[in-house]
Structure formats: C-alpha cells, structure tokens
Amino acid sequence: MSADNDNEQARKQLIDLAAQFYDQFELGEIPHMSVPTRTKNNIEYDEDEEVWVYGDRESTRSANSVRGARKLLKAVYTIEFLADQLEEDRSSTLRELYYLSESWDNDEAQFNDQDESNSMVEDLEIVSGVTREDFHMRPEESGATIMGPLHLREQTRRGEREIHCQEDVGEGGYQIPNNPDTIDFLDCDADFILAVETGGMRDRLVENGFDEEYNALIVHLKGQPARATRRITKRLHDELDLPVTVFTDGDPWSYRIYGSVAYGSIKSAHLSEYLATPEAKFIGIQPADIVEYELPTDPLSDSDINALESELEDPRFQTDYWEEQIELQLDIEKKSEQQSLASHGLDFVTDTYLPERLDDMGVL
Amino acid sequence: MSADNDNEQARKQLIDLAAQFYDQFELGEIPHMSVPTRTKNNIEYDEDEEVWVYGDRESTRSANSVRGARKLLKAVYTIEFLADQLEEDRSSTLRELYYLSESWDNDEAQFNDQDESNSMVEDLEIVSGVTREDFHMRPEESGATIMGPLHLREQTRRGEREIHCQEDVGEGGYQIPNNPDTIDFLDCDADFILAVETGGMRDRLVENGFDEEYNALIVHLKGQPARATRRITKRLHDELDLPVTVFTDGDPWSYRIYGSVAYGSIKSAHLSEYLATPEAKFIGIQPADIVEYELPTDPLSDSDINALESELEDPRFQTDYWEEQIELQLDIEKKSEQQSLASHGLDFVTDTYLPERLDDMGVL
C-alpha cells in the first residue's frame, strides 16, 4: 500500500472516531468513549499468541461530567490535529503536540502537562486501532542501528534511498528511522538476527566481523529498545523468516529487555501484535553461563533479587528454562555483564561463546 | 598520515612512557610518574585559547609505597595491552579493558573496579599526549548523527565508504563513528553547522528540510555530546571553515552543553584543543527568547537557580552577553524547552525563529 493510502486509511479511522460523537448526539446519548483500562491488573498474557494484551476492563470518558467533557473536547482537538497532519503528510513529536495545544483557540482543549497529551495519543491509538507511527507521531529519540547483509529501500520525504547495511554505511551502521514501515527489504543474505543490548558489545561484534562471518544482522537494542527497533525486528522475522536471538547482560533488568522484544510490555500491550516477536530466543548472558564460563560478577543487589522474584511470578517467564535460570541466579547471588566475556580475551565472544550458544540453540 | 603511521606513533609514545621507568631504575631513582591533578581547583581557563586547561598542580604516583607501586604496575600492564592493541590495529572499550585485566597473569595488576581502569586511561592520555581514540579505546555509546550537504569518506575496517550525508542516508542520517578521525571531508556545500540538543528538534529540522533550504549541517548532540560528536564538529569548523551554532533548551543544563562544545569540560580539559570549538555561538533558546516569543515555560527549580548562579561564577560564562541572559532568567524565574517553539506552529522554528536568530548573529 502506498504512503498516501496509508495516510488516508489512518485519517479515516480517526475521523470515524470523531463521527461517533455526532452519532451519539443524534441518538440523544451523552457523548462518550470507552478505552481498555491500562493498568497492570488489566493485562493478560495471551497464551495462543504468546504476547501481552489488555483484558476486558474498560474506562469510559463521558461528557456527563465537566472533567469527562473536557477529555472528549481534547480528544476532538487532537483528532483534528492528527487528521490535518496526515492530510499534509507531516509528522510531529509527542512533545510538540503538547506545546502546539497552546495555540488551540479553546483554552479548555489545551493540555495541562505532557502526561496528559501522551496518554491521549495512547487512548486514540487503542480506540482507533491505528498505531502512533501511522498517526505520524514520532518518539523523541530512536537511535538504534543495524549492521549486516541486508539491502533495503527506505522511503524518505526526499525520495527513495537504497542502502546495503554493510556496504553503504560507515562503522556506525544503518540508522533505523522512526517509522520502519517506510522500509522495504530488497535482498537479505542473513541467516539470523542478533539483537544486542549494549553499544560496547555491538561495536565488538562489528569489529570482529561477526556479521560477515556468521551472516548475522546485528541490531543494536540500546538498552530497553525503542518501538522502531522492536518493529523492524518483528518485520525482519515475519517477512524474511529470520530467527531472532537476543544478547543482553545477565541480570533481571536485561531479561526484561528480552521480554519486551519477545512478548511486549504493559505500556504497549495494545501493540503486541505489531511489536512483539514471541519466537525470539534468549542467548544470554544466562546464569548458567556465569558458572560455566567463570565470568567476572557483581553481587545481586536487593532490587535485583526483588526483580528476579517478580519475574518468577511473571507469565512471560513461567517456563522450565526461565525458572531454572532464575532459581540458579538467586542461588549463586551473582550477575554478569555481557562485556565480562572479555575476561577471556577480546575474541572469546565471537570465537567461542556465541558459536557455542547458537549451536546449542539450534540456530547455527 | 595513514592509519598505520598513526598507530605506530601512538604506540611509540606509550612505550616511551614505560621506558621512562627503566631510565629511572638505571639512575637509581624510585620509579614514578607525574600527572596533573584532575580536580576543579586545578582547572584554568586559558584566556588566549578560550578553552579549559589543567593548571600546574601535579600528583605523583611513586613506587615508594605499596599503593604507588601497584599503580605503576597497573600502568605498565595497561601500556602493554594498548601497545599490542595498536600493533594489531584492534580496539576495545573501557569496560572491556577492565574485564580483560582479570586475565592478566599478575593479580596485583588487575583493576579493582572500572573507575580505576577509566582513570588509568585518562592518566595515560594526559601523560603521553595521545588521545583515547588514538589508543583505540572506544566509548560505550556514540550515537549522534549528521544530516546535510556533506560528502565524506570513512575509512572502516572493511574498506573505504563514500557517503553523502543527504543522498546516501535514510531519514536517520549519517551515524558518526566512534573515532571521527577516520573521516575525510570530500566536498561540502554547507554554509554553517547547526548542532541540536534534542532528537525531537533534530527530526523537526530534517522533516522541514532546513538543511536543504539553508545549506545547514544538522549535527544531533543527543544531550551532553559524546567526544566523537564534539571532535567532528571541531574538525568541520577548522578544516571547512564552517561557523558552528548550538541550539539547545533554554535552561542552565543546556547552557553547559553549549559550554562543552565551545570551551571543553573539566573531565576532558587535557583535550580541549582537540575537542573544543571556542568560536561556536549559542543560538538559543535564550532567556530573551522566552520573553520575546512568549514561549510556554516551566518555573525554575532550586537546582536550576543554583546552576545559573554557579554559571555566573564560571569563567566560560563571564561575558556581557551571558551575564545579561542569566540575570534575565533569574529575574523571570522561567525556562523553556526548544520544542516549546511549536506553540506557534510546527514551522515557526524553521520559518521564523532560526532565520531571525541566524540573521541577528550574522551567520546568514
């Protein structure tokens, strides 16, 4: 589908939302809008899809109170802004939307703070079924990169750009745009995706030529990955049938990074089908690796221990594999960073650790 | 100079350092090494060069104590590691160095924590006069990007890459490598550099085609800029004679971002000549802009006020211009983000604000 058609489609869904209020008026109803409650209590793990989704609880914004009426007014102004933005094929950041509301002619429609405008965009995303990217709302930062045997075409505002993610980029790699749905994959010689948490490890793999030797697409996660990074990872998996492996530090916070790539997060549970790759596998650092490879460690802090214990209760981690690993970590009371593999030399990660793990996992 | 020659030069300076200890032994002296004291008390503002430099105070690491001897032992092991790394034309991160020390045969030479190994590399940088980049020590993250009419050649480990920073990149722009001294500038149609603090504003300028319309090189600072970003900015200024303008939020923390681009920082005062661009000018958001353009504001917090007051004492900000702006801000007790310009519409920044400011500053 062309960008114009995409814009038109998203625009139509937004206007339908606003049209609903008119229909309600005509029926003599008080205008209202229902959205799923976005709290931890209303998140369910969908066993079939293996992702997080919202449950059945809904909150209703209704014009039967001044507060509710004001919410709907803000929704209508935001819908108008987004519809205009799509018509003009422009985009903006969440922060710009907040500031821009100061120029709206109705003071009551202006946002009081950025939490309010952010949450309005989330509401509209959920109710309309259109993603924020399709509203052309950009995040403040994207920032992640790809290096590997992938040839792609990005549709930019300045025309099409064909880029090979090894041959046409510097050592920094290809910068993933805010909306990776502007990308077509032309040709790919990769055998799998290696999504890497830290910049230091990403640079190590690139320096050691791991992407070339193992036909790997190295995707830098940069800590908790941006939506754009998760989206392109999912598309690469779905469209090119590439196995996804996730390589992080060996601590509970990093397991959550894996969890958000694989299963989605509470904040974006309405987008799990768009962002999550349930088939993604965890390479490590596993607690078992800390023992097997005698890695340098730090002791677990109290908050590490709490996080591990809460992961044992988390449906995403209720598998034999994760229970064994987490219990082991609570037992050894240690954690290791991915760069601690350097204690066996700078090539250990690419010559020994990753090949062994990928072989164990059946990826190589 | 070729990369090989650079490596050889850096290696020689490191080995000379170690050779010094042998000379001291031969002279019957206790081995020692003197480094400038790296505290705020020993930082001086060089009025001529307009950058921060270290003063005359020195600390001496001497083998006349067990603690001092251990320091020198660690220095020698680190020098050997760095010299080998340069000989093999490899690189590593500061964190890898810390972990790698666990593989050294002498337990006493191993680092106790990463602060110790970081500070050792800084010592060696200062004493040898070789920069960390020339030791091939990488930062954990680089991450900033360039968009604009610049054609460059990057020397990567995989060969040369010629990249035009508008025509050969996606909307994300060209990713600055960790060591921008691997770049040659081939051709540049830019009239000036616009260094931008936030990702949201960088994306706004690119979407609005500001780089095309005004022949600007848009450099994303990503908050406090990495060394690589400051280095390439300085090189673009020195080698291509491009004026540098810095565009940040209007608060004391952002003025420090400007200060680090223009005058260097305490942490890297030994590198000011390599990293700082004293000719860089501040575009805004100026406190005067907050008043003139009636921007949306937040109140100053206590820590904002303290930071502004300490800037009044900071030699980098002791100019009529900055005193006036800072006094004004303390007076109005408000601050504004750069994206608050969106309160006048999404094009206000590129159609009105920046052209007016660049004209005032004599850049356009």
XYZ file of N, CA and C in Angstrom, chain A residues 53-182:
390
model
N -1.762 -8.751 26.157
C -2.872 -7.981 25.591
C -3.686 -7.395 26.748
N -4.505 -6.393 26.473
C -5.376 -5.848 27.511
C -6.540 -6.786 27.772
N -7.002 -6.784 29.018
C -8.153 -7.583 29.399
C -9.454 -6.855 29.063
N -10.540 -7.226 29.758
C -11.868 -6.724 29.401
C -12.253 -5.438 30.119
N -11.493 -5.034 31.096
C -11.902 -3.850 31.855
C -11.782 -2.591 31.005
N -12.783 -1.764 31.094
C -12.771 -0.531 30.318
C -13.029 0.668 31.218
N -12.443 1.796 30.834
C -12.834 3.053 31.480
C -13.589 3.838 30.422
N -14.605 4.595 30.860
C -15.385 5.386 29.922
C -15.159 6.864 30.194
N -14.798 7.606 29.129
C -14.762 9.063 29.234
C -16.109 9.543 28.739
N -16.883 10.172 29.606
C -18.221 10.603 29.208
C -18.401 12.082 29.509
N -19.192 12.740 28.653
C -19.444 14.172 28.827
C -20.463 14.444 29.932
N -20.768 13.443 30.725
C -21.717 13.689 31.819
C -21.073 14.356 33.035
N -19.776 14.623 32.952
C -19.132 15.443 33.980
C -18.274 16.477 33.262
N -17.938 17.567 33.960
C -17.100 18.598 33.328
C -15.755 17.993 32.955
N -15.224 17.163 33.856
C -13.929 16.543 33.619
C -13.969 15.650 32.373
N -15.017 14.846 32.287
C -15.147 13.946 31.144
C -15.362 14.714 29.847
N -16.174 15.767 29.935
C -16.454 16.567 28.738
C -15.157 17.203 28.236
N -14.341 17.658 29.179
C -13.078 18.286 28.803
C -12.173 17.261 28.105
N -12.171 16.044 28.610
C -11.368 14.985 27.978
C -11.806 14.770 26.533
N -13.106 14.729 26.323
C -13.596 14.499 24.961
C -13.267 15.680 24.058
N -13.362 16.884 24.610
C -13.001 18.080 23.842
C -11.537 17.985 23.384
N -10.681 17.602 24.329
C -9.253 17.454 23.985
C -9.061 16.375 22.923
N -9.855 15.300 23.060
C -9.753 14.213 22.071
C -10.112 14.728 20.684
N -11.175 15.538 20.607
C -11.629 16.037 19.304
C -10.586 16.971 18.697
N -10.011 17.841 19.516
C -8.961 18.731 19.005
C -7.747 17.923 18.541
N -7.403 16.902 19.312
C -6.244 16.087 18.936
C -6.524 15.334 17.635
N -7.735 14.812 17.522
C -8.112 14.112 16.279
C -7.996 15.068 15.096
N -8.461 16.302 15.273
C -8.388 17.259 14.164
C -6.925 17.540 13.793
N -6.100 17.725 14.824
C -4.687 17.973 14.546
C -4.062 16.802 13.785
N -4.346 15.580 14.264
C -3.738 14.398 13.631
C -4.248 14.213 12.205
N -5.544 14.468 12.005
C -6.115 14.297 10.666
C -5.488 15.303 9.695
N -5.296 16.540 10.164
C -4.632 17.547 9.313
C -3.197 17.145 9.007
N -2.525 16.667 10.039
C -1.128 16.261 9.881
C -1.015 15.160 8.824
N -1.944 14.212 8.858
C -1.901 13.122 7.882
C -2.231 13.638 6.490
N -3.190 14.557 6.412
C -3.565 15.084 5.101
C -2.375 15.791 4.457
N -1.584 16.496 5.295
C -0.428 17.226 4.754
C 0.823 16.358 4.689
N 0.698 15.082 5.037
C 1.830 14.164 5.085
C 2.983 14.738 5.921
N 2.674 15.223 7.094
C 3.683 15.730 8.002
C 3.724 14.857 9.239
N 4.622 15.191 10.157
C 4.663 14.424 11.400
C 5.101 15.337 12.532
N 5.036 14.845 13.752
C 5.420 15.665 14.900
C 5.748 14.754 16.072
N 6.353 15.330 17.098
C 6.658 14.536 18.292
C 5.539 14.720 19.316
N 5.508 13.821 20.279
C 4.528 13.924 21.360
C 4.702 15.251 22.092
N 5.943 15.679 22.253
C 6.191 16.916 22.968
C 5.686 18.123 22.166
N 5.864 18.052 20.852
C 5.360 19.141 20.018
C 3.832 19.243 20.125
N 3.165 18.080 20.143
C 1.706 18.107 20.286
C 1.306 18.840 21.557
N 2.000 18.528 22.642
C 1.693 19.185 23.915
C 1.845 20.700 23.794
N 2.976 21.151 23.249
C 3.186 22.597 23.124
C 2.229 23.221 22.119
N 1.983 22.493 21.034
C 1.117 23.015 19.983
C -0.286 23.295 20.519
N -0.691 22.498 21.521
C -2.058 22.678 22.040
C -2.229 24.085 22.625
N -1.104 24.728 22.971
C -1.211 26.107 23.488
C -1.736 27.069 22.428
N -1.608 26.674 21.159
C -2.080 27.570 20.094
C -3.544 27.304 19.741
N -4.165 26.298 20.378
C -5.564 25.998 20.052
C -6.482 27.098 20.577
N -7.554 27.358 19.817
C -8.383 28.523 20.148
C -9.212 28.331 21.412
N -9.402 27.089 21.809
C -10.195 26.848 23.010
C -9.280 26.461 24.175
N -9.209 27.343 25.186
C -8.311 27.094 26.315
C -8.599 25.761 27.005
N -9.864 25.399 27.040
C -10.238 24.157 27.728
C -9.681 22.924 27.027
N -9.344 23.074 25.742
C -8.835 21.924 24.980
C -7.335 21.735 25.168
N -6.674 22.738 25.724
C -5.212 22.653 25.860
C -4.808 21.665 26.944
N -3.678 20.997 26.707
C -3.219 20.010 27.688
C -2.538 20.699 28.864
N -2.722 20.124 30.051
C -2.099 20.701 31.241
C -0.649 20.272 31.405
N -0.345 19.080 30.961
C 1.038 18.621 31.015
C 1.226 17.537 29.969
N 2.487 17.118 29.825
C 2.739 16.199 28.720
C 2.215 14.800 28.983
N 2.093 14.413 30.254
C 1.497 13.107 30.541
C 0.102 13.021 29.953
N -0.613 14.144 30.045
C -1.991 14.145 29.570
C -2.047 13.973 28.048
N -1.164 14.672 27.325
C -1.209 14.532 25.872
C -0.680 13.166 25.423
N 0.351 12.668 26.118
C 0.845 11.321 25.787
C -0.250 10.291 25.946
N -0.965 10.419 27.051
C -1.956 9.400 27.346
C -3.157 9.537 26.397
N -3.432 10.761 25.942
C -4.471 10.946 24.927
C -4.109 10.223 23.632
N -2.837 10.333 23.228
C -2.428 9.659 21.989
C -2.521 8.141 22.159
N -2.169 7.651 23.356
C -2.324 6.209 23.603
C -3.791 5.796 23.524
N -4.674 6.611 24.129
C -6.109 6.323 24.061
C -6.555 6.205 22.602
N -6.165 7.200 21.810
C -6.617 7.220 20.421
C -6.043 6.043 19.638
N -4.809 5.681 19.985
C -4.174 4.540 19.349
C -5.000 3.273 19.592
N -5.414 3.119 20.842
C -6.122 1.896 21.227
C -7.524 1.876 20.633
N -8.204 3.020 20.726
C -9.604 3.050 20.299
C -9.715 2.980 18.773
N -8.788 3.629 18.077
C -8.890 3.633 16.620
C -8.234 2.416 15.979
N -7.361 1.735 16.743
C -6.643 0.615 16.144
C -5.551 1.054 15.181
N -5.226 2.351 15.191
C -4.146 2.871 14.350
C -2.933 3.084 15.254
N -1.748 2.709 14.798
C -0.577 2.896 15.660
C -0.116 4.336 15.625
N 0.634 4.705 16.661
C 1.168 6.054 16.767
C 1.981 6.412 15.527
N 2.758 5.454 15.033
C 3.557 5.692 13.838
C 2.653 6.050 12.661
N 1.492 5.393 12.565
C 0.584 5.698 11.451
C -0.142 7.025 11.647
N -0.180 7.523 12.883
C -0.629 8.908 13.117
C 0.475 9.900 12.757
N 1.658 9.394 12.459
C 2.856 10.225 12.228
C 3.309 10.948 13.488
N 3.157 10.291 14.636
C 3.720 10.851 15.863
C 5.071 10.175 16.067
N 6.108 10.981 16.164
C 7.456 10.448 16.321
C 7.834 10.385 17.797
N 8.724 9.436 18.161
C 9.270 9.464 19.520
C 10.327 10.571 19.608
N 10.783 10.875 20.820
C 11.844 11.878 20.982
C 13.171 11.361 20.448
N 13.429 10.087 20.635
C 14.706 9.520 20.206
C 14.433 8.168 19.573
N 15.134 7.838 18.513
C 15.074 6.450 18.061
C 16.455 5.869 18.283
N 17.320 6.056 17.338
C 18.729 5.879 17.671
C 19.358 4.529 17.430
N 18.595 3.440 17.279
C 19.269 2.157 17.142
C 19.736 1.938 15.703
N 20.644 0.995 15.554
C 21.277 0.779 14.251
C 21.284 -0.696 13.872
N 21.493 -0.929 12.554
C 21.620 -2.297 12.027
C 22.927 -2.399 11.259
N 23.619 -3.522 11.403
C 24.778 -3.833 10.562
C 24.643 -5.290 10.137
N 24.714 -5.527 8.825
C 24.641 -6.905 8.349
C 24.211 -6.980 6.900
N 24.172 -8.207 6.351
C 23.932 -8.396 4.923
C 22.459 -8.207 4.532
N 22.011 -6.973 4.615
C 20.624 -6.643 4.275
C 20.649 -5.448 3.331
N 19.938 -5.585 2.240
C 19.812 -4.488 1.284
C 18.372 -4.005 1.381
N 18.175 -2.710 1.620
C 16.815 -2.230 1.844
C 16.564 -0.948 1.073
N 15.294 -0.617 0.951
C 14.906 0.649 0.359
C 14.074 1.406 1.387
N 14.516 2.612 1.736
C 13.755 3.437 2.673
C 13.072 4.551 1.894
N 11.785 4.695 2.129
C 11.028 5.786 1.529
C 11.180 7.003 2.440
N 11.974 7.990 2.028
C 12.127 9.191 2.849
C 11.320 10.317 2.207
N 11.185 11.444 2.917
C 10.485 12.599 2.338
C 11.245 13.161 1.152
N 12.524 12.768 1.036
C 13.345 13.313 -0.058
C 13.502 12.312 -1.177
N 12.660 11.282 -1.150
C 12.742 10.261 -2.184
C 13.251 8.945 -1.620
N 13.381 7.959 -2.488
C 13.796 6.631 -2.061
C 15.301 6.563 -1.899
N 15.734 5.788 -0.894
C 17.161 5.561 -0.691
C 17.372 4.057 -0.616
N 18.245 3.549 -1.469
C 18.593 2.127 -1.378
C 19.918 2.007 -0.646
N 19.909 1.216 0.404
C 21.074 1.143 1.290
C 21.373 -0.309 1.629
N 22.624 -0.685 1.446
C 23.067 -2.004 1.911
C 23.705 -1.801 3.292
N 23.231 -2.552 4.270
C 23.595 -2.277 5.665
C 24.995 -2.778 6.044
N 25.829 -3.095 5.065
C 27.267 -3.300 5.302
C 28.064 -2.432 4.336
N 27.629 -2.427 3.078
C 28.461 -1.812 2.036
C 28.258 -0.305 1.912
N 27.097 0.166 2.314
C 26.779 1.586 2.093
C 26.768 2.391 3.378
N 27.278 1.832 4.462
C 27.243 2.531 5.743
C 28.637 2.570 6.350
N 28.878 3.510 7.262
C 30.131 3.542 7.994
C 30.115 2.529 9.132
N 31.120 2.611 10.003
C 31.187 1.632 11.097
C 30.015 1.783 12.051
N 29.384 2.945 12.034
C 28.229 3.167 12.899
C 26.996 2.394 12.467
N 26.956 1.933 11.208
C 25.821 1.132 10.737
C 24.682 1.972 10.185
N 23.595 1.293 9.870
C 22.401 1.937 9.311
C 21.489 2.370 10.445
N 21.111 3.626 10.400
C 20.265 4.199 11.442
C 18.793 3.867 11.145
N 18.140 3.163 12.039
C 16.726 2.797 11.854
C 15.883 4.067 11.959
N 15.014 4.332 10.963
C 14.188 5.548 11.056
C 13.078 5.374 12.101
N 12.458 6.485 12.467
C 11.410 6.435 13.496
C 10.259 5.510 13.120
N 9.922 5.506 11.831
C 8.859 4.604 11.390
C 9.421 3.613 10.390
N 9.782 2.403 10.862
C 10.432 1.443 9.962
C 9.477 0.842 8.933
N 8.202 1.200 8.997
C 7.305 0.703 7.955
C 7.511 1.450 6.641
N 8.404 2.445 6.641
C 8.793 3.103 5.386
C 9.869 2.301 4.655
